[in-house]
Structures are given as structure tokens and as C-alpha cells.
DNA sequence: TAAGCCAGTACCCAAAAAGAAACTATGGGA
DNA sequence: TCCCATAGTTTCTTTTTGGGTACTGGCTTA
């Protein structure tokens, strides 16, 4: 278990380890959804505006292989598959929180400051 | 100033704002380098193993336009250009720290747990 | 006189990632 | 009999990313 799809070369610095686990356009957003609640495939598909089925499947498979996400299949007939976070997946919460806080703070700044530039001159 | 290259559609959730600012393969790693110290172009180029000049230039330009990075040109003759973090750039520290901590913790787990699977059965 | 240094640009081609759309399986309901 | 739903897979096309090579400018060193 754990970051299986991640290629073995250069574990280098911890930040890179994390980047390999949740880098890319979609994984952080998938995590955001799954922190809210357990979700089914089509729920995720609808929530993540713009993602294709292929990408969603692919990202979920990688996250499952990395031990971040648990995939539970119910043997029904319209198929039912639920995705939830594993303990390892939930341990990413501080990162999501930090990203949430920064994005929010940035938005507040943008609407309070009168767009004054700090840099004296460069370029 | 501020996330200039970021396209205006759907500010949606704060996590997405952050993703647009530091998403992609290189920006987090560039930030990691610049948190250590102010660096010159070739210092960054050597530190970020695998990045091409083109990519480095491109990412730095976007980060500059987004107000995360300050580019300072010294009118010397072998040219000297220094890259440093702006206040906004430094405000990303909690995210970098959280990513660092997770990567480190993951590494410890991997070497302490006897690779026991939690999932009863799925797939 | 020529080559070296730094911080890039410019151009072109190859590879990888992402996306769009159609297709599949199964069973229930109209 | 046809259609619907879910959770994908397959195929094809487009976009993004990566890489190579060459070029610049002006001072310094050989």
C-alpha cells in the first residue's frame, strides 16, 4: 500500500513525495469532495466541473493504489461504487486546510486593498 | 498584481484559487527553493533537477505576474537576476510546511508499518 | 583575436497528458 | 421491444509539456 504508482526514482525531499501523491489538476479537488462525504462515481463527476470520466477513473485508480482512497463496490444492478478516504487520505487534511485558507485570504486581500503595487521596480 | 495569468472564470472555491496559483509540476518546487534563500536563475536551474530553461523561465514569469515572486535585475555584465519571494509568496509557507510534514510522515509510516492493508475487500 | 560567462529567446519537433465522444454490461420499467 | 441508469472502457484528437539546438550582448580572460 502507499504511493504505488509513484515511480521509485529520487525520493528526494518530502515536498516532492507529497507532490507525487496529490499533484496534478484533479486530485486535490477530488480530496476536497471526499472530505465532505463519501461519494459515488457520478456524484464526483457532477461535482468536478470539467473532468471527463476517463480522467476521473484514472485519478481515482491512482489514489486508490496510493492508499488515499477506498473504493467499495456494491454488487447491484445499476452498479453502485462508493469512494471514501482512507486514514492516509484523511491525513492530508492540513494541506487542504492550508490551501483553503490561503485562497480565502487572497480573495479578501484582493477586495480590500486598492491594488497597490509593492515592488519598486523590476524587469 | 495578483494571479494575473489566472483566467477569470469561476473563482469557485478557495482551494481552486490556490491550485491555480501554485498548481502544476514546478511551482511548489520553485517556492521550496526560494524559501531557502534568494536565488539566481542558474542556481534555480541547477537545483530543480530536470527542469528546462524554457519551463523555468515560463513558471517564474507566471509567478511574477501573480505577485508571488520578485525578479530583480542587476545591470551588470555577466547579467545577474535574482529571484525572491514577495510577501504574498511568503504567505504560502503554511502550505509548503503542510506538504513537507505529510511527505515526511508518509515516509516514516512506510518504514514502520508492516504494510498491512486496511480495506476488507473492494474492486 | 577568440572563447567564456549569464540569463535568457526563438524555433521546431517529439512525447505525454488531457479531453471528447462513442461504446459496453446488466437488469428493471414503460 | 426499447429505453433508462450506473460505472466505467475504448478510440481518437487536441493541448500541454518537454527537449534540442542555435542565438544574443557586452565585458573578461586567455
mmCIF file of N, CA and C in Angstrom, chain B residues 8-88:
data_model
loop_
_atom_site.group_PDB
_atom_site.id
_atom_site.type_symbol
_atom_site.label_atom_id
_atom_site.label_comp_id
_atom_site.label_asym_id
_atom_site.label_seq_id
_atom_site.Cartn_x
_atom_site.Cartn_y
_atom_site.Cartn_z
ATOM 1 N N UNK B 8 -10.184 34.263 -15.571
ATOM 2 C CA UNK B 8 -11.168 34.835 -14.661
ATOM 3 C C UNK B 8 -12.377 33.950 -14.359
ATOM 4 N N UNK B 9 -12.614 32.914 -15.147
ATOM 5 C CA UNK B 9 -13.839 32.146 -14.972
ATOM 6 C C UNK B 9 -13.889 31.378 -13.644
ATOM 7 N N UNK B 10 -15.046 31.363 -13.065
ATOM 8 C CA UNK B 10 -15.314 30.599 -11.848
ATOM 9 C C UNK B 10 -14.255 30.741 -10.752
ATOM 10 N N UNK B 11 -14.379 31.724 -9.898
ATOM 11 C CA UNK B 11 -13.460 31.722 -8.760
ATOM 12 C C UNK B 11 -13.790 30.547 -7.845
ATOM 13 N N UNK B 12 -15.003 30.045 -7.942
ATOM 14 C CA UNK B 12 -15.473 28.901 -7.145
ATOM 15 C C UNK B 12 -14.876 28.881 -5.742
ATOM 16 N N UNK B 13 -14.266 27.755 -5.401
ATOM 17 C CA UNK B 13 -13.831 27.568 -4.023
ATOM 18 C C UNK B 13 -12.376 27.988 -3.845
ATOM 19 N N UNK B 14 -12.039 28.379 -2.628
ATOM 20 C CA UNK B 14 -10.692 28.873 -2.329
ATOM 21 C C UNK B 14 -9.590 27.879 -2.701
ATOM 22 N N UNK B 15 -9.875 26.599 -2.554
ATOM 23 C CA UNK B 15 -8.854 25.603 -2.890
ATOM 24 C C UNK B 15 -8.489 25.726 -4.370
ATOM 25 N N UNK B 16 -9.479 26.008 -5.199
ATOM 26 C CA UNK B 16 -9.188 26.152 -6.624
ATOM 27 C C UNK B 16 -8.356 27.396 -6.908
ATOM 28 N N UNK B 17 -8.647 28.463 -6.197
ATOM 29 C CA UNK B 17 -7.830 29.674 -6.341
ATOM 30 C C UNK B 17 -6.365 29.337 -6.093
ATOM 31 N N UNK B 18 -6.130 28.618 -5.010
ATOM 32 C CA UNK B 18 -4.761 28.250 -4.656
ATOM 33 C C UNK B 18 -4.146 27.340 -5.700
ATOM 34 N N UNK B 19 -4.934 26.372 -6.158
ATOM 35 C CA UNK B 19 -4.449 25.451 -7.185
ATOM 36 C C UNK B 19 -4.015 26.207 -8.436
ATOM 37 N N UNK B 20 -4.787 27.225 -8.787
ATOM 38 C CA UNK B 20 -4.435 27.976 -9.992
ATOM 39 C C UNK B 20 -3.145 28.755 -9.818
ATOM 40 N N UNK B 21 -2.858 29.123 -8.590
ATOM 41 C CA UNK B 21 -1.643 29.903 -8.332
ATOM 42 C C UNK B 21 -0.403 29.019 -8.267
ATOM 43 N N UNK B 22 -0.517 27.850 -7.658
ATOM 44 C CA UNK B 22 0.690 27.043 -7.446
ATOM 45 C C UNK B 22 0.556 25.629 -7.976
ATOM 46 N N UNK B 23 -0.485 25.382 -8.786
ATOM 47 C CA UNK B 23 -0.625 24.067 -9.388
ATOM 48 C C UNK B 23 0.445 23.842 -10.440
ATOM 49 N N UNK B 24 0.516 22.634 -10.917
ATOM 50 C CA UNK B 24 1.493 22.315 -11.948
ATOM 51 C C UNK B 24 2.730 21.660 -11.360
ATOM 52 N N UNK B 25 3.571 21.225 -12.267
ATOM 53 C CA UNK B 25 4.691 20.381 -11.904
ATOM 54 C C UNK B 25 5.784 21.104 -11.128
ATOM 55 N N UNK B 26 5.950 22.413 -11.326
ATOM 56 C CA UNK B 26 7.174 23.062 -10.862
ATOM 57 C C UNK B 26 7.030 24.119 -9.774
ATOM 58 N N UNK B 27 5.883 24.781 -9.721
ATOM 59 C CA UNK B 27 5.810 25.979 -8.879
ATOM 60 C C UNK B 27 6.084 25.716 -7.404
ATOM 61 N N UNK B 28 5.553 24.623 -6.902
ATOM 62 C CA UNK B 28 5.798 24.326 -5.490
ATOM 63 C C UNK B 28 7.291 24.115 -5.245
ATOM 64 N N UNK B 29 7.953 23.486 -6.204
ATOM 65 C CA UNK B 29 9.380 23.226 -6.030
ATOM 66 C C UNK B 29 10.187 24.516 -6.128
ATOM 67 N N UNK B 30 9.748 25.426 -6.999
ATOM 68 C CA UNK B 30 10.414 26.728 -7.087
ATOM 69 C C UNK B 30 10.243 27.468 -5.765
ATOM 70 N N UNK B 31 9.040 27.408 -5.230
ATOM 71 C CA UNK B 31 8.808 28.058 -3.930
ATOM 72 C C UNK B 31 9.726 27.466 -2.863
ATOM 73 N N UNK B 32 9.821 26.146 -2.856
ATOM 74 C CA UNK B 32 10.690 25.493 -1.879
ATOM 75 C C UNK B 32 12.106 26.049 -1.947
ATOM 76 N N UNK B 33 12.613 26.219 -3.151
ATOM 77 C CA UNK B 33 13.966 26.755 -3.321
ATOM 78 C C UNK B 33 14.057 28.183 -2.816
ATOM 79 N N UNK B 34 13.049 28.983 -3.171
ATOM 80 C CA UNK B 34 13.124 30.404 -2.818
ATOM 81 C C UNK B 34 12.839 30.648 -1.339
ATOM 82 N N UNK B 35 12.239 29.681 -0.660
ATOM 83 C CA UNK B 35 12.079 29.827 0.784
ATOM 84 C C UNK B 35 13.429 29.661 1.469
ATOM 85 N N UNK B 36 14.323 28.885 0.844
ATOM 86 C CA UNK B 36 15.658 28.710 1.413
ATOM 87 C C UNK B 36 16.433 30.019 1.372
ATOM 88 N N UNK B 37 16.450 30.616 0.191
ATOM 89 C CA UNK B 37 17.183 31.877 0.034
ATOM 90 C C UNK B 37 16.887 32.472 -1.331
ATOM 91 N N UNK B 38 17.201 33.730 -1.473
ATOM 92 C CA UNK B 38 17.127 34.394 -2.763
ATOM 93 C C UNK B 38 18.051 33.644 -3.721
ATOM 94 N N UNK B 39 17.581 33.394 -4.933
ATOM 95 C CA UNK B 39 18.438 32.646 -5.855
ATOM 96 C C UNK B 39 18.484 33.261 -7.242
ATOM 97 N N UNK B 40 19.550 32.973 -7.934
ATOM 98 C CA UNK B 40 19.719 33.422 -9.315
ATOM 99 C C UNK B 40 19.165 32.358 -10.255
ATOM 100 N N UNK B 41 18.987 32.765 -11.497
ATOM 101 C CA UNK B 41 18.387 31.862 -12.486
ATOM 102 C C UNK B 41 19.104 30.514 -12.557
ATOM 103 N N UNK B 42 20.402 30.562 -12.741
ATOM 104 C CA UNK B 42 21.120 29.292 -12.899
ATOM 105 C C UNK B 42 21.179 28.471 -11.613
ATOM 106 N N UNK B 43 21.093 29.140 -10.490
ATOM 107 C CA UNK B 43 21.013 28.400 -9.222
ATOM 108 C C UNK B 43 19.724 27.581 -9.191
ATOM 109 N N UNK B 44 18.653 28.214 -9.586
ATOM 110 C CA UNK B 44 17.374 27.505 -9.643
ATOM 111 C C UNK B 44 17.440 26.371 -10.661
ATOM 112 N N UNK B 45 18.045 26.688 -11.803
ATOM 113 C CA UNK B 45 18.124 25.699 -12.871
ATOM 114 C C UNK B 45 18.873 24.454 -12.398
ATOM 115 N N UNK B 46 19.923 24.667 -11.652
ATOM 116 C CA UNK B 46 20.685 23.519 -11.155
ATOM 117 C C UNK B 46 19.942 22.801 -10.035
ATOM 118 N N UNK B 47 19.242 23.556 -9.197
ATOM 119 C CA UNK B 47 18.568 22.967 -8.033
ATOM 120 C C UNK B 47 17.374 22.113 -8.438
ATOM 121 N N UNK B 48 16.669 22.542 -9.462
ATOM 122 C CA UNK B 48 15.461 21.827 -9.879
ATOM 123 C C UNK B 48 15.820 20.822 -10.949
ATOM 124 N N UNK B 49 16.213 19.675 -10.512
ATOM 125 C CA UNK B 49 16.688 18.653 -11.416
ATOM 126 C C UNK B 49 15.619 18.290 -12.440
ATOM 127 N N UNK B 50 15.960 18.438 -13.709
ATOM 128 C CA UNK B 50 15.047 18.019 -14.763
ATOM 129 C C UNK B 50 14.292 19.154 -15.428
ATOM 130 N N UNK B 51 14.293 20.335 -14.834
ATOM 131 C CA UNK B 51 13.554 21.426 -15.457
ATOM 132 C C UNK B 51 14.383 21.999 -16.615
ATOM 133 N N UNK B 52 13.703 22.429 -17.656
ATOM 134 C CA UNK B 52 14.412 23.057 -18.769
ATOM 135 C C UNK B 52 14.401 24.567 -18.554
ATOM 136 N N UNK B 53 15.291 25.254 -19.243
ATOM 137 C CA UNK B 53 15.336 26.711 -19.138
ATOM 138 C C UNK B 53 13.989 27.302 -19.513
ATOM 139 N N UNK B 54 13.429 26.742 -20.571
ATOM 140 C CA UNK B 54 12.158 27.274 -21.049
ATOM 141 C C UNK B 54 11.069 27.205 -19.978
ATOM 142 N N UNK B 55 10.947 26.025 -19.365
ATOM 143 C CA UNK B 55 9.940 25.830 -18.334
ATOM 144 C C UNK B 55 10.204 26.744 -17.138
ATOM 145 N N UNK B 56 11.482 26.821 -16.740
ATOM 146 C CA UNK B 56 11.819 27.635 -15.576
ATOM 147 C C UNK B 56 11.446 29.096 -15.828
ATOM 148 N N UNK B 57 11.837 29.589 -16.990
ATOM 149 C CA UNK B 57 11.504 30.973 -17.336
ATOM 150 C C UNK B 57 9.996 31.177 -17.294
ATOM 151 N N UNK B 58 9.286 30.251 -17.898
ATOM 152 C CA UNK B 58 7.836 30.367 -18.016
ATOM 153 C C UNK B 58 7.153 30.381 -16.643
ATOM 154 N N UNK B 59 7.560 29.446 -15.801
ATOM 155 C CA UNK B 59 6.953 29.367 -14.479
ATOM 156 C C UNK B 59 7.275 30.611 -13.651
ATOM 157 N N UNK B 60 8.527 31.071 -13.745
ATOM 158 C CA UNK B 60 8.920 32.258 -12.982
ATOM 159 C C UNK B 60 8.133 33.474 -13.450
ATOM 160 N N UNK B 61 7.920 33.574 -14.753
ATOM 161 C CA UNK B 61 7.160 34.708 -15.288
ATOM 162 C C UNK B 61 5.725 34.700 -14.778
ATOM 163 N N UNK B 62 5.139 33.504 -14.745
ATOM 164 C CA UNK B 62 3.764 33.419 -14.250
ATOM 165 C C UNK B 62 3.696 33.776 -12.765
ATOM 166 N N UNK B 63 4.650 33.281 -12.023
ATOM 167 C CA UNK B 63 4.654 33.565 -10.586
ATOM 168 C C UNK B 63 4.912 35.040 -10.323
ATOM 169 N N UNK B 64 5.702 35.641 -11.190
ATOM 170 C CA UNK B 64 5.944 37.074 -11.056
ATOM 171 C C UNK B 64 4.649 37.836 -11.341
ATOM 172 N N UNK B 65 3.980 37.436 -12.414
ATOM 173 C CA UNK B 65 2.722 38.100 -12.778
ATOM 174 C C UNK B 65 1.668 37.910 -11.687
ATOM 175 N N UNK B 66 1.739 36.792 -10.992
ATOM 176 C CA UNK B 66 0.783 36.522 -9.925
ATOM 177 C C UNK B 66 1.177 37.198 -8.614
ATOM 178 N N UNK B 67 2.328 37.865 -8.625
ATOM 179 C CA UNK B 67 2.742 38.578 -7.422
ATOM 180 C C UNK B 67 3.342 37.700 -6.339
ATOM 181 N N UNK B 68 3.790 36.507 -6.719
ATOM 182 C CA UNK B 68 4.383 35.608 -5.728
ATOM 183 C C UNK B 68 5.890 35.785 -5.663
ATOM 184 N N UNK B 69 6.466 36.157 -6.799
ATOM 185 C CA UNK B 69 7.919 36.197 -6.924
ATOM 186 C C UNK B 69 8.340 37.581 -7.408
ATOM 187 N N UNK B 70 9.465 38.040 -6.874
ATOM 188 C CA UNK B 70 10.023 39.318 -7.306
ATOM 189 C C UNK B 70 11.297 39.059 -8.109
ATOM 190 N N UNK B 71 11.362 39.670 -9.262
ATOM 191 C CA UNK B 71 12.513 39.487 -10.152
ATOM 192 C C UNK B 71 13.312 40.775 -10.139
ATOM 193 N N UNK B 72 14.563 40.667 -9.752
ATOM 194 C CA UNK B 72 15.401 41.855 -9.648
ATOM 195 C C UNK B 72 16.590 41.730 -10.587
ATOM 196 N N UNK B 73 16.687 42.666 -11.508
ATOM 197 C CA UNK B 73 17.768 42.636 -12.494
ATOM 198 C C UNK B 73 18.860 43.595 -12.071
ATOM 199 N N UNK B 74 20.098 43.116 -12.053
ATOM 200 C CA UNK B 74 21.241 43.976 -11.774
ATOM 201 C C UNK B 74 21.923 44.277 -13.091
ATOM 202 N N UNK B 75 22.054 45.541 -13.425
ATOM 203 C CA UNK B 75 22.629 45.879 -14.735
ATOM 204 C C UNK B 75 24.134 45.685 -14.739
ATOM 205 N N UNK B 76 24.523 44.417 -14.732
ATOM 206 C CA UNK B 76 25.941 44.078 -14.735
ATOM 207 C C UNK B 76 26.245 43.375 -16.027
ATOM 208 N N UNK B 77 27.544 43.030 -16.155
ATOM 209 C CA UNK B 77 27.740 42.356 -17.398
ATOM 210 C C UNK B 77 27.926 40.885 -17.492
ATOM 211 N N UNK B 78 28.367 40.099 -16.792
ATOM 212 C CA UNK B 78 27.554 38.897 -16.929
ATOM 213 C C UNK B 78 26.234 39.221 -16.240
ATOM 214 N N UNK B 79 25.111 39.115 -16.900
ATOM 215 C CA UNK B 79 23.845 39.534 -16.296
ATOM 216 C C UNK B 79 23.616 38.853 -14.956
ATOM 217 N N UNK B 80 22.941 39.560 -14.075
ATOM 218 C CA UNK B 80 22.609 38.963 -12.785
ATOM 219 C C UNK B 80 21.149 39.263 -12.493
ATOM 220 N N UNK B 81 20.410 38.207 -12.306
ATOM 221 C CA UNK B 81 18.988 38.352 -11.999
ATOM 222 C C UNK B 81 18.704 37.528 -10.756
ATOM 223 N N UNK B 82 18.092 38.159 -9.783
ATOM 224 C CA UNK B 82 17.779 37.438 -8.555
ATOM 225 C C UNK B 82 16.283 37.259 -8.408
ATOM 226 N N UNK B 83 15.910 36.089 -7.949
ATOM 227 C CA UNK B 83 14.505 35.817 -7.699
ATOM 228 C C UNK B 83 14.288 35.654 -6.199
ATOM 229 N N UNK B 84 13.271 36.345 -5.700
ATOM 230 C CA UNK B 84 12.945 36.244 -4.276
ATOM 231 C C UNK B 84 11.434 36.170 -4.127
ATOM 232 N N UNK B 85 10.995 35.854 -2.932
ATOM 233 C CA UNK B 85 9.560 35.778 -2.686
ATOM 234 C C UNK B 85 9.031 37.135 -2.256
ATOM 235 N N UNK B 86 7.864 37.467 -2.721
ATOM 236 C CA UNK B 86 7.171 38.644 -2.217
ATOM 237 C C UNK B 86 6.488 38.264 -0.907
ATOM 238 N N UNK B 87 5.848 39.226 -0.306
ATOM 239 C CA UNK B 87 5.106 38.933 0.919
ATOM 240 C C UNK B 87 4.019 37.896 0.623
ATOM 241 N N UNK B 88 3.342 38.085 -0.506
ATOM 242 C CA UNK B 88 2.297 37.132 -0.894
ATOM 243 C C UNK B 88 2.878 35.743 -1.094
#
